[in-house]
Amino acid sequence: MVDDIEFIAEMENKVNSGDEILLPEAQRLLNTANVQILAETANRIARRFSEAQVDVEMLLNAKSGSCPEDCSFCAQSSFYESRINKYPLLEKETVLGRAQKAKESGADSFCLVCAYRSPPENDFNYICDIIEHIKKCLDIDVNVSLGFMTKERAKRLKMIGVKRYNHNLETSETYFSQICRTHDFSDRLNTALIVKEAGLELCCGGIIGMGETAMQRLELAYSIRNLSPNEVPINILIPKSGTPFENLHGVSPIDAIKTIAVWRFLMPTPIIKIAAGREVYFRDSDNLALKAGANGIITGGYLTTNGNDPSRDMQMIQDIGINQG
Ligand code: SF4
């Protein structure tokens, strides 16, 4: 049998030739002790397929809390007593101001996120107004994440110029019932498919460190790969007080790096975005993720958690010698 280093090189050649990495191969990559070589190889694959660019996105939580779903990791669920700032859908000018800030900070895109199972009709119409207003006033890509979608709504979002729709699978199909009981994996899959059918770009990833096994993490990666998304956010659980997952510990930085690297072998072309958890788990070494196969970040904070200042993130990208997207 070839040694680990030769095996990683073989897998790189396989990816470069356009062949897919099979599950036993992905397992072997994940189990390697040569993490640095794994990461460097994943980095080479990312740069080869993405022209050495990093995609930078800024989020706005435009409607916070009171979500009727019971996702065990989420501080915005109405099932749990989490200390977060809850508010209804923000006014148009407030959202525009944040989009302007994203543009000034140098972000490639602005993502408007709302905590709904699915927006009520009036809110959906107002969100569409907001998006049209942003598109009229600013030259920035607008992405959204609004929960479950119908075909009609997805088509309308496409028509008004939304670029990408975020809807994560969150975790593997076999672990899903451990993280949520108000909807199931197939509901999430269904919206992802509707988004694609409407011609929107799909942003679809998940959260690691919720108690799933390494195998279930791979299972999630394969489910995501089957959807051919344009972007794959990898979040690392930030345990939120008041939620059922408040005492979990996420994953070690090494496991996070291995996950990012192996997902890059499985999915050479999409943007792999290191999302929530980057600042918490990697602290000042968060550039490591961008040297292990990731080629995207979220800057300026998350939905209920603060993040790095955008100027610090832009400097980090410059320092590691790759271009912003
Ligand atoms: S993850 Fe989304 S659907 Fe689940 S509770 Fe939070 S806001 Fe609601």
Coordinates of N, CA, C and O in Angstrom, one line a residue, residues 10-181:
E10 N -1.6 11.2 -5.0 CA -2.4 10.5 -5.9 C -3.8 11.1 -6.0 O -4.4 11.3 -7.0
M11 N -4.3 11.5 -4.8 CA -5.7 12.1 -4.7 C -5.7 13.5 -5.4 O -6.6 13.9 -6.0
E12 N -4.6 14.2 -5.2 CA -4.5 15.5 -5.9 C -4.5 15.3 -7.4 O -5.3 16.1 -8.1
N13 N -3.8 14.4 -7.9 CA -3.8 14.1 -9.3 C -5.2 13.7 -9.8 O -5.7 14.1 -10.9
K14 N -5.9 12.9 -9.0 CA -7.2 12.5 -9.3 C -8.2 13.7 -9.4 O -8.9 13.8 -10.4
V15 N -8.1 14.6 -8.5 CA -8.9 15.8 -8.5 C -8.6 16.7 -9.7 O -9.5 17.1 -10.5
N16 N -7.3 16.8 -10.0 CA -6.9 17.7 -11.1 C -7.3 17.1 -12.4 O -7.5 17.8 -13.4
S17 N -7.5 15.8 -12.5 CA -7.9 15.2 -13.7 C -9.5 15.2 -13.8 O -10.0 14.6 -14.8
G18 N -10.1 15.8 -12.9 CA -11.6 15.9 -12.9 C -12.3 14.7 -12.4 O -13.5 14.5 -12.5
D19 N -11.6 13.7 -11.7 CA -12.3 12.6 -11.1 C -12.7 12.9 -9.7 O -12.1 13.7 -9.0
E20 N -13.7 12.1 -9.3 CA -14.3 12.4 -7.9 C -13.6 11.5 -6.9 O -13.3 10.3 -7.2
I21 N -13.4 12.0 -5.7 CA -12.9 11.3 -4.6 C -14.0 10.4 -4.0 O -15.1 10.9 -3.7
L22 N -13.7 9.1 -3.9 CA -14.7 8.2 -3.3 C -14.6 8.2 -1.8 O -13.6 8.6 -1.2
L23 N -15.7 7.7 -1.2 CA -15.8 7.7 0.2 C -14.6 7.1 1.0 O -14.1 7.7 1.9
P24 N -14.2 5.9 0.6 CA -13.0 5.3 1.3 C -11.8 6.1 1.2 O -10.9 6.2 2.1
E25 N -11.7 6.8 0.0 CA -10.5 7.7 -0.2 C -10.6 8.9 0.7 O -9.6 9.3 1.3
A26 N -11.8 9.5 0.8 CA -12.0 10.6 1.7 C -11.7 10.3 3.1 O -11.1 11.0 3.9
Q27 N -12.1 9.1 3.5 CA -11.9 8.6 4.9 C -10.4 8.5 5.2 O -9.9 8.9 6.2
R28 N -9.7 8.0 4.2 CA -8.2 7.9 4.4 C -7.5 9.2 4.5 O -6.6 9.5 5.3
L29 N -8.0 10.2 3.6 CA -7.4 11.5 3.7 C -7.7 12.1 5.1 O -6.8 12.7 5.7
L30 N -8.9 11.9 5.6 CA -9.3 12.4 6.9 C -8.4 11.8 8.0 O -8.2 12.5 9.0
N31 N -8.0 10.6 7.9 CA -7.3 9.9 8.9 C -5.8 10.1 8.9 O -5.1 9.6 9.7
T32 N -5.3 10.9 7.9 CA -3.9 11.0 7.8 C -3.3 11.8 9.0 O -3.9 12.7 9.6
A33 N -2.1 11.4 9.3 CA -1.3 12.2 10.4 C -0.6 13.3 9.7 O -0.1 14.2 10.4
N34 N -0.5 13.3 8.4 CA 0.3 14.4 7.7 C -0.7 15.6 7.4 O -0.9 15.9 6.2
V35 N -1.1 16.2 8.5 CA -2.1 17.3 8.3 C -1.6 18.5 7.5 O -2.3 19.1 6.7
Q36 N -0.3 18.8 7.7 CA 0.3 19.9 7.0 C 0.3 19.7 5.5 O -0.1 20.5 4.7
I37 N 0.7 18.5 5.1 CA 0.7 18.1 3.7 C -0.7 18.1 3.1 O -1.0 18.6 2.0
L38 N -1.6 17.5 3.9 CA -3.0 17.5 3.4 C -3.5 19.0 3.2 O -4.1 19.3 2.2
A39 N -3.2 19.8 4.1 CA -3.7 21.2 4.0 C -3.0 21.9 2.9 O -3.7 22.6 2.1
E40 N -1.7 21.8 2.7 CA -1.0 22.4 1.6 C -1.5 21.9 0.2 O -1.7 22.7 -0.7
T41 N -1.9 20.6 0.2 CA -2.4 20.1 -1.1 C -3.8 20.7 -1.4 O -4.1 21.1 -2.5
A42 N -4.6 20.7 -0.3 CA -6.0 21.3 -0.5 C -5.9 22.7 -0.9 O -6.6 23.2 -1.8
N43 N -4.9 23.4 -0.4 CA -4.7 24.8 -0.7 C -4.3 25.0 -2.2 O -4.8 25.8 -2.9
R44 N -3.4 24.1 -2.7 CA -3.1 24.1 -4.1 C -4.3 23.8 -5.0 O -4.5 24.5 -6.0
I45 N -5.1 22.9 -4.6 CA -6.3 22.6 -5.3 C -7.2 23.8 -5.4 O -7.7 24.2 -6.5
A46 N -7.4 24.5 -4.2 CA -8.2 25.7 -4.2 C -7.7 26.7 -5.1 O -8.5 27.3 -5.9
R47 N -6.4 27.0 -5.1 CA -5.8 28.0 -5.9 C -5.9 27.7 -7.4 O -6.1 28.5 -8.2
R48 N -5.7 26.4 -7.7 CA -5.8 26.0 -9.1 C -7.2 26.2 -9.7 O -7.3 26.6 -10.8
F49 N -8.2 25.9 -8.8 CA -9.6 26.0 -9.4 C -10.2 27.3 -9.2 O -11.3 27.6 -9.7
S50 N -9.6 28.2 -8.3 CA -10.3 29.5 -8.0 C -9.4 30.7 -8.3 O -9.7 31.8 -7.8
E51 N -8.4 30.5 -9.1 CA -7.5 31.6 -9.5 C -7.0 32.5 -8.3 O -7.0 33.7 -8.4
A52 N -6.7 31.8 -7.2 CA -6.0 32.5 -6.1 C -6.8 33.8 -5.6 O -6.3 34.9 -5.5
Q53 N -8.1 33.6 -5.4 CA -8.9 34.7 -4.9 C -9.7 34.2 -3.6 O -10.0 33.1 -3.4
V54 N -10.0 35.2 -2.8 CA -10.8 35.0 -1.6 C -12.1 35.8 -1.7 O -12.0 37.0 -2.0
D55 N -13.2 35.1 -1.6 CA -14.5 35.8 -1.6 C -14.8 36.3 -0.2 O -14.8 35.5 0.8
V56 N -15.1 37.6 -0.1 CA -15.4 38.2 1.2 C -16.9 38.6 1.2 O -17.3 39.4 0.3
E57 N -17.6 38.2 2.2 CA -19.0 38.5 2.3 C -19.3 39.1 3.6 O -18.7 38.8 4.6
M58 N -20.3 40.1 3.6 CA -20.7 40.7 4.9 C -22.2 40.4 5.1 O -23.0 40.5 4.1
L59 N -22.5 40.0 6.3 CA -23.9 39.6 6.6 C -24.7 40.7 7.3 O -24.1 41.5 8.1
L60 N -26.0 40.7 7.2 CA -26.8 41.5 8.1 C -28.0 40.6 8.6 O -28.7 40.0 7.8
N61 N -28.1 40.5 9.9 CA -29.3 39.8 10.4 C -30.4 40.8 10.4 O -30.6 41.7 11.3
A62 N -31.2 40.7 9.3 CA -32.2 41.8 9.1 C -33.5 41.5 9.9 O -34.4 42.4 9.9
K63 N -33.7 40.4 10.5 CA -34.8 40.1 11.3 C -34.4 39.0 12.3 O -34.0 37.9 11.9
S64 N -34.3 39.4 13.6 CA -33.6 38.5 14.5 C -34.5 37.9 15.6 O -35.4 38.5 16.1
G65 N -34.3 36.6 15.8 CA -35.0 35.9 16.9 C -36.4 35.5 16.5 O -36.9 35.7 15.4
S66 N -37.1 34.9 17.5 CA -38.5 34.5 17.5 C -38.8 33.5 16.3 O -39.9 33.5 15.8
C67 N -37.8 32.7 15.9 CA -38.0 31.7 14.8 C -38.8 30.5 15.4 O -38.5 30.0 16.5
P68 N -39.8 30.1 14.7 CA -40.7 29.0 15.2 C -40.0 27.6 15.1 O -40.6 26.6 15.5
E69 N -38.8 27.5 14.5 CA -38.1 26.2 14.4 C -37.3 26.0 15.7 O -37.0 26.9 16.4
D70 N -36.9 24.7 15.9 CA -36.3 24.3 17.2 C -34.8 23.9 17.0 O -34.3 23.0 17.8
C71 N -34.1 24.4 16.0 CA -32.7 24.0 15.7 C -31.9 24.1 17.0 O -31.8 25.2 17.6
S72 N -31.3 23.0 17.5 CA -30.7 23.0 18.8 C -29.5 23.8 19.0 O -29.0 24.1 20.1
F73 N -28.9 24.3 17.9 CA -27.7 25.1 18.0 C -28.0 26.6 17.9 O -27.1 27.4 18.1
C74 N -29.3 27.0 17.7 CA -29.6 28.3 17.3 C -30.2 29.2 18.4 O -31.2 28.9 19.0
A75 N -29.5 30.3 18.6 CA -30.0 31.2 19.7 C -31.2 32.0 19.2 O -31.8 32.7 20.0
Q76 N -31.6 31.9 17.9 CA -32.7 32.7 17.4 C -34.0 31.9 17.5 O -35.1 32.4 17.1
S77 N -33.9 30.6 17.9 CA -35.2 29.8 18.0 C -36.0 30.3 19.2 O -35.5 30.6 20.3
S78 N -37.3 30.3 19.0 CA -38.3 30.8 20.0 C -38.4 29.7 21.1 O -39.0 29.9 22.1
F79 N -37.8 28.5 20.9 CA -37.9 27.4 21.9 C -37.0 27.7 23.1 O -37.1 27.0 24.1
Y80 N -36.0 28.5 22.9 CA -34.9 28.6 23.9 C -34.8 30.0 24.4 O -35.1 31.0 23.8
E81 N -34.3 30.1 25.7 CA -34.1 31.4 26.4 C -32.7 31.9 26.1 O -31.9 31.7 27.0
S82 N -32.4 32.4 25.0 CA -31.1 32.9 24.7 C -31.1 34.4 24.8 O -32.0 35.0 24.5
R83 N -29.9 34.9 25.3 CA -29.9 36.4 25.5 C -29.3 37.0 24.2 O -28.1 37.2 24.0
I84 N -30.3 37.2 23.3 CA -29.9 37.9 22.0 C -30.8 39.1 21.8 O -31.8 39.2 22.4
N85 N -30.3 40.0 20.9 CA -31.1 41.1 20.6 C -32.1 40.7 19.5 O -31.8 40.4 18.4
K86 N -33.4 40.7 19.9 CA -34.5 40.2 19.0 C -35.2 41.5 18.4 O -35.4 42.4 19.1
Y87 N -35.4 41.5 17.1 CA -36.1 42.6 16.5 C -36.8 42.1 15.2 O -36.4 41.2 14.6
P88 N -37.9 42.9 14.8 CA -38.6 42.5 13.6 C -37.8 43.0 12.4 O -36.7 43.6 12.5
L89 N -38.3 42.8 11.2 CA -37.6 43.1 10.0 C -37.2 44.6 10.0 O -38.0 45.5 10.3
L90 N -36.0 44.8 9.7 CA -35.4 46.2 9.7 C -36.0 47.0 8.6 O -36.4 46.5 7.5
E91 N -36.0 48.3 8.8 CA -36.4 49.3 7.7 C -35.5 49.3 6.5 O -34.3 49.1 6.7
K92 N -36.1 49.6 5.4 CA -35.3 49.7 4.1 C -34.0 50.5 4.2 O -33.0 50.0 3.8
E93 N -34.1 51.7 4.8 CA -32.9 52.6 4.8 C -31.8 52.0 5.7 O -30.6 52.2 5.5
T94 N -32.2 51.3 6.8 CA -31.3 50.7 7.7 C -30.5 49.6 7.0 O -29.3 49.5 7.0
V95 N -31.2 48.8 6.2 CA -30.6 47.7 5.5 C -29.7 48.3 4.4 O -28.5 47.9 4.2
L96 N -30.1 49.3 3.7 CA -29.3 50.0 2.7 C -28.0 50.5 3.3 O -26.9 50.4 2.7
G97 N -28.1 51.1 4.5 CA -26.9 51.6 5.2 C -25.9 50.5 5.4 O -24.7 50.7 5.3
R98 N -26.4 49.4 5.8 CA -25.5 48.2 6.1 C -24.9 47.7 4.8 O -23.7 47.3 4.8
A99 N -25.7 47.7 3.7 CA -25.1 47.3 2.4 C -24.0 48.2 2.0 O -23.0 47.8 1.4
Q100 N -24.3 49.5 2.2 CA -23.3 50.6 1.9 C -22.0 50.3 2.6 O -20.9 50.4 2.1
K101 N -22.2 50.0 3.9 CA -21.0 49.7 4.7 C -20.2 48.5 4.2 O -19.0 48.5 4.2
A102 N -21.0 47.5 3.8 CA -20.3 46.3 3.2 C -19.5 46.7 2.0 O -18.3 46.3 1.8
K103 N -20.1 47.5 1.2 CA -19.4 48.0 -0.1 C -18.1 48.7 0.3 O -17.1 48.5 -0.2
E104 N -18.3 49.7 1.3 CA -17.1 50.5 1.6 C -16.0 49.7 2.3 O -14.8 50.0 2.2
S105 N -16.4 48.6 2.9 CA -15.4 47.7 3.6 C -14.7 46.9 2.6 O -13.7 46.1 3.0
G106 N -15.1 46.8 1.4 CA -14.5 46.0 0.3 C -15.0 44.6 0.2 O -14.4 43.8 -0.5
A107 N -16.2 44.4 0.8 CA -16.8 43.0 0.6 C -17.2 42.8 -0.8 O -17.6 43.8 -1.5
D108 N -17.2 41.6 -1.3 CA -17.7 41.3 -2.6 C -19.2 41.2 -2.6 O -19.8 41.4 -3.7
S109 N -19.8 40.8 -1.5 CA -21.2 40.6 -1.5 C -21.8 40.9 -0.1 O -21.1 40.9 0.9
F110 N -23.1 41.2 -0.2 CA -23.8 41.6 1.1 C -25.0 40.5 1.2 O -25.7 40.3 0.2
C111 N -25.1 39.9 2.3 CA -26.1 38.8 2.5 C -27.1 39.3 3.5 O -26.8 39.5 4.7
L112 N -28.3 39.3 3.1 CA -29.4 39.7 4.0 C -30.1 38.4 4.6 O -30.6 37.6 3.8
V113 N -30.0 38.3 5.9 CA -30.4 37.0 6.5 C -31.6 37.3 7.4 O -31.6 38.3 8.2
C114 N -32.6 36.5 7.4 CA -33.8 36.7 8.3 C -34.1 35.4 9.0 O -34.1 34.3 8.4
A115 N -34.4 35.5 10.3 CA -34.8 34.3 11.1 C -36.3 34.0 10.9 O -37.1 34.5 11.6
Y116 N -36.6 33.2 9.9 CA -38.0 32.8 9.7 C -38.0 31.3 9.3 O -37.0 30.8 8.8
R117 N -39.1 30.6 9.5 CA -39.3 29.3 8.8 C -39.4 29.7 7.4 O -38.8 29.1 6.5
S118 N -40.2 30.7 7.1 CA -40.5 31.2 5.8 C -41.1 32.5 6.0 O -42.0 32.6 6.8
P119 N -40.8 33.6 5.3 CA -41.3 34.9 5.6 C -42.8 35.0 5.3 O -43.3 34.5 4.3
P120 N -43.6 35.7 6.2 CA -45.0 36.0 5.9 C -45.0 36.8 4.6 O -44.0 37.5 4.3
E121 N -46.1 36.8 3.9 CA -46.2 37.5 2.6 C -45.8 38.9 2.6 O -45.0 39.4 1.8
N122 N -46.3 39.7 3.6 CA -46.0 41.1 3.7 C -44.5 41.3 3.9 O -43.9 42.2 3.2
D123 N -43.9 40.5 4.7 CA -42.4 40.6 4.9 C -41.7 40.3 3.7 O -40.7 40.9 3.3
F124 N -42.1 39.2 3.0 CA -41.4 38.8 1.8 C -41.5 40.0 0.7 O -40.5 40.3 0.1
N125 N -42.7 40.6 0.6 CA -42.8 41.7 -0.4 C -41.9 42.8 0.0 O -41.2 43.4 -0.8
Y126 N -41.8 43.1 1.3 CA -41.0 44.2 1.8 C -39.5 43.9 1.5 O -38.7 44.8 1.1
I127 N -39.1 42.6 1.8 CA -37.7 42.2 1.5 C -37.4 42.4 0.0 O -36.3 42.9 -0.3
C128 N -38.3 42.1 -0.8 CA -38.1 42.3 -2.3 C -37.9 43.7 -2.6 O -37.0 44.1 -3.4
D129 N -38.7 44.6 -1.9 CA -38.5 46.1 -2.1 C -37.2 46.5 -1.7 O -36.5 47.3 -2.4
I130 N -36.7 46.0 -0.5 CA -35.4 46.4 0.0 C -34.3 46.0 -1.0 O -33.4 46.7 -1.3
I131 N -34.4 44.7 -1.5 CA -33.4 44.2 -2.4 C -33.4 45.1 -3.7 O -32.3 45.5 -4.2
E132 N -34.5 45.4 -4.2 CA -34.6 46.3 -5.4 C -34.0 47.6 -5.2 O -33.2 48.2 -6.0
H133 N -34.2 48.2 -4.0 CA -33.7 49.5 -3.6 C -32.1 49.4 -3.5 O -31.4 50.3 -4.1
I134 N -31.6 48.3 -2.9 CA -30.1 48.2 -2.8 C -29.5 48.1 -4.2 O -28.5 48.7 -4.6
K135 N -30.2 47.3 -5.1 CA -29.6 47.0 -6.4 C -29.6 48.4 -7.2 O -28.8 48.6 -8.0
K136 N -30.6 49.2 -6.9 CA -30.7 50.5 -7.6 C -29.6 51.4 -7.2 O -29.0 52.2 -7.9
C137 N -29.3 51.4 -5.8 CA -28.4 52.4 -5.3 C -27.0 52.0 -5.2 O -26.1 52.8 -5.2
L138 N -26.7 50.7 -5.2 CA -25.3 50.2 -5.0 C -24.9 49.1 -6.0 O -25.7 48.3 -6.4
D139 N -23.6 49.1 -6.3 CA -23.1 48.1 -7.1 C -22.4 47.0 -6.2 O -21.2 47.1 -5.9
I140 N -23.2 46.1 -5.7 CA -22.7 45.1 -4.9 C -23.6 43.8 -5.1 O -24.9 44.0 -5.3
D141 N -23.0 42.6 -5.0 CA -23.9 41.4 -5.2 C -24.7 41.3 -3.9 O -24.2 41.5 -2.8
V142 N -26.0 41.0 -4.1 CA -26.9 40.8 -3.0 C -27.3 39.3 -2.9 O -27.8 38.7 -3.8
N143 N -27.0 38.7 -1.7 CA -27.4 37.3 -1.4 C -28.4 37.4 -0.3 O -28.5 38.3 0.4
V144 N -29.2 36.3 -0.2 CA -30.2 36.3 0.9 C -30.3 34.9 1.5 O -29.9 33.9 0.9
S145 N -30.8 34.9 2.7 CA -31.1 33.6 3.4 C -32.4 33.8 4.2 O -32.4 34.6 5.2
L146 N -33.5 33.3 3.7 CA -34.8 33.6 4.2 C -35.6 32.4 4.7 O -36.8 32.4 4.9
G147 N -34.9 31.2 4.8 CA -35.6 30.0 5.2 C -36.2 29.2 4.0 O -35.7 29.4 2.9
F148 N -37.3 28.5 4.3 CA -37.8 27.7 3.2 C -38.4 28.5 2.1 O -39.0 29.5 2.3
M149 N -38.2 28.0 0.8 CA -38.6 28.7 -0.4 C -39.7 28.0 -1.1 O -39.7 26.7 -1.2
T150 N -40.6 28.7 -1.8 CA -41.4 28.1 -2.8 C -40.8 28.4 -4.2 O -40.0 29.4 -4.3
K151 N -41.2 27.7 -5.2 CA -40.7 28.0 -6.6 C -41.0 29.4 -7.0 O -40.1 30.1 -7.6
E152 N -42.2 29.9 -6.7 CA -42.6 31.2 -7.1 C -41.7 32.3 -6.5 O -41.2 33.2 -7.1
R153 N -41.5 32.1 -5.2 CA -40.7 33.1 -4.5 C -39.2 33.1 -5.0 O -38.6 34.1 -5.1
A154 N -38.7 31.9 -5.2 CA -37.3 31.8 -5.7 C -37.2 32.5 -7.0 O -36.2 33.2 -7.3
K155 N -38.2 32.3 -7.9 CA -38.1 32.9 -9.2 C -38.2 34.4 -9.1 O -37.5 35.1 -9.8
R156 N -39.0 34.9 -8.2 CA -39.1 36.4 -8.0 C -37.7 36.9 -7.5 O -37.3 38.0 -8.0
L157 N -37.1 36.2 -6.6 CA -35.8 36.7 -6.1 C -34.8 36.7 -7.3 O -34.0 37.7 -7.4
K158 N -34.8 35.7 -8.1 CA -33.9 35.7 -9.2 C -34.2 36.9 -10.1 O -33.3 37.6 -10.6
M159 N -35.5 37.1 -10.4 CA -35.9 38.2 -11.3 C -35.4 39.6 -10.8 O -35.1 40.4 -11.6
I160 N -35.4 39.8 -9.5 CA -35.1 41.1 -9.0 C -33.5 41.3 -8.8 O -33.1 42.3 -8.2
G161 N -32.8 40.2 -9.1 CA -31.3 40.4 -9.1 C -30.6 39.8 -8.0 O -29.4 40.1 -7.8
V162 N -31.3 39.0 -7.1 CA -30.5 38.3 -6.1 C -29.5 37.3 -6.8 O -29.8 36.6 -7.8
K163 N -28.3 37.3 -6.2 CA -27.3 36.4 -6.9 C -27.3 35.0 -6.3 O -27.4 34.0 -7.0
R164 N -27.3 34.9 -5.0 CA -27.1 33.6 -4.3 C -28.1 33.5 -3.2 O -28.3 34.4 -2.4
Y165 N -28.6 32.3 -3.0 CA -29.5 32.0 -1.9 C -28.8 31.0 -0.9 O -28.3 29.9 -1.4
N166 N -28.7 31.4 0.3 CA -28.1 30.5 1.3 C -29.1 29.6 2.0 O -30.1 30.1 2.5
H167 N -28.9 28.3 1.9 CA -29.8 27.4 2.7 C -28.9 26.2 3.0 O -28.6 25.4 2.2
N168 N -28.5 26.1 4.3 CA -27.5 25.0 4.7 C -28.3 23.7 4.9 O -29.4 23.8 5.4
L169 N -27.6 22.6 4.7 CA -28.2 21.3 5.1 C -27.9 21.1 6.6 O -28.5 20.3 7.2
E170 N -27.0 21.9 7.2 CA -26.6 21.9 8.6 C -25.8 20.7 9.1 O -24.8 20.8 9.6
T171 N -26.4 19.5 8.9 CA -25.6 18.3 9.3 C -26.1 17.2 8.4 O -26.9 17.3 7.5
S172 N -25.5 16.0 8.7 CA -25.8 14.8 7.9 C -27.2 14.3 8.0 O -27.9 14.6 9.1
E173 N -27.7 13.6 7.0 CA -29.1 13.1 7.1 C -29.3 12.2 8.3 O -30.3 12.2 9.0
T174 N -28.2 11.4 8.6 CA -28.4 10.4 9.7 C -28.3 11.1 11.1 O -28.6 10.5 12.1
Y175 N -27.8 12.3 11.2 CA -27.7 13.0 12.5 C -28.8 14.1 12.6 O -29.0 14.6 13.7
F176 N -29.5 14.3 11.5 CA -30.4 15.5 11.5 C -31.4 15.5 12.7 O -31.7 16.6 13.3
S177 N -32.0 14.4 13.0 CA -33.0 14.3 14.0 C -32.5 14.7 15.4 O -33.2 15.0 16.3
Q178 N -31.1 14.7 15.5 CA -30.5 15.1 16.8 C -30.4 16.6 16.9 O -30.1 17.1 18.0
I179 N -30.6 17.3 15.8 CA -30.4 18.7 15.9 C -31.7 19.5 15.7 O -31.7 20.7 15.9
C180 N -32.7 18.8 15.2 CA -33.9 19.6 14.9 C -35.1 18.6 14.8 O -35.0 17.5 14.3
R181 N -36.3 19.0 15.3 CA -37.5 18.2 15.3 C -38.6 18.8 14.6 O -39.6 18.2 14.2

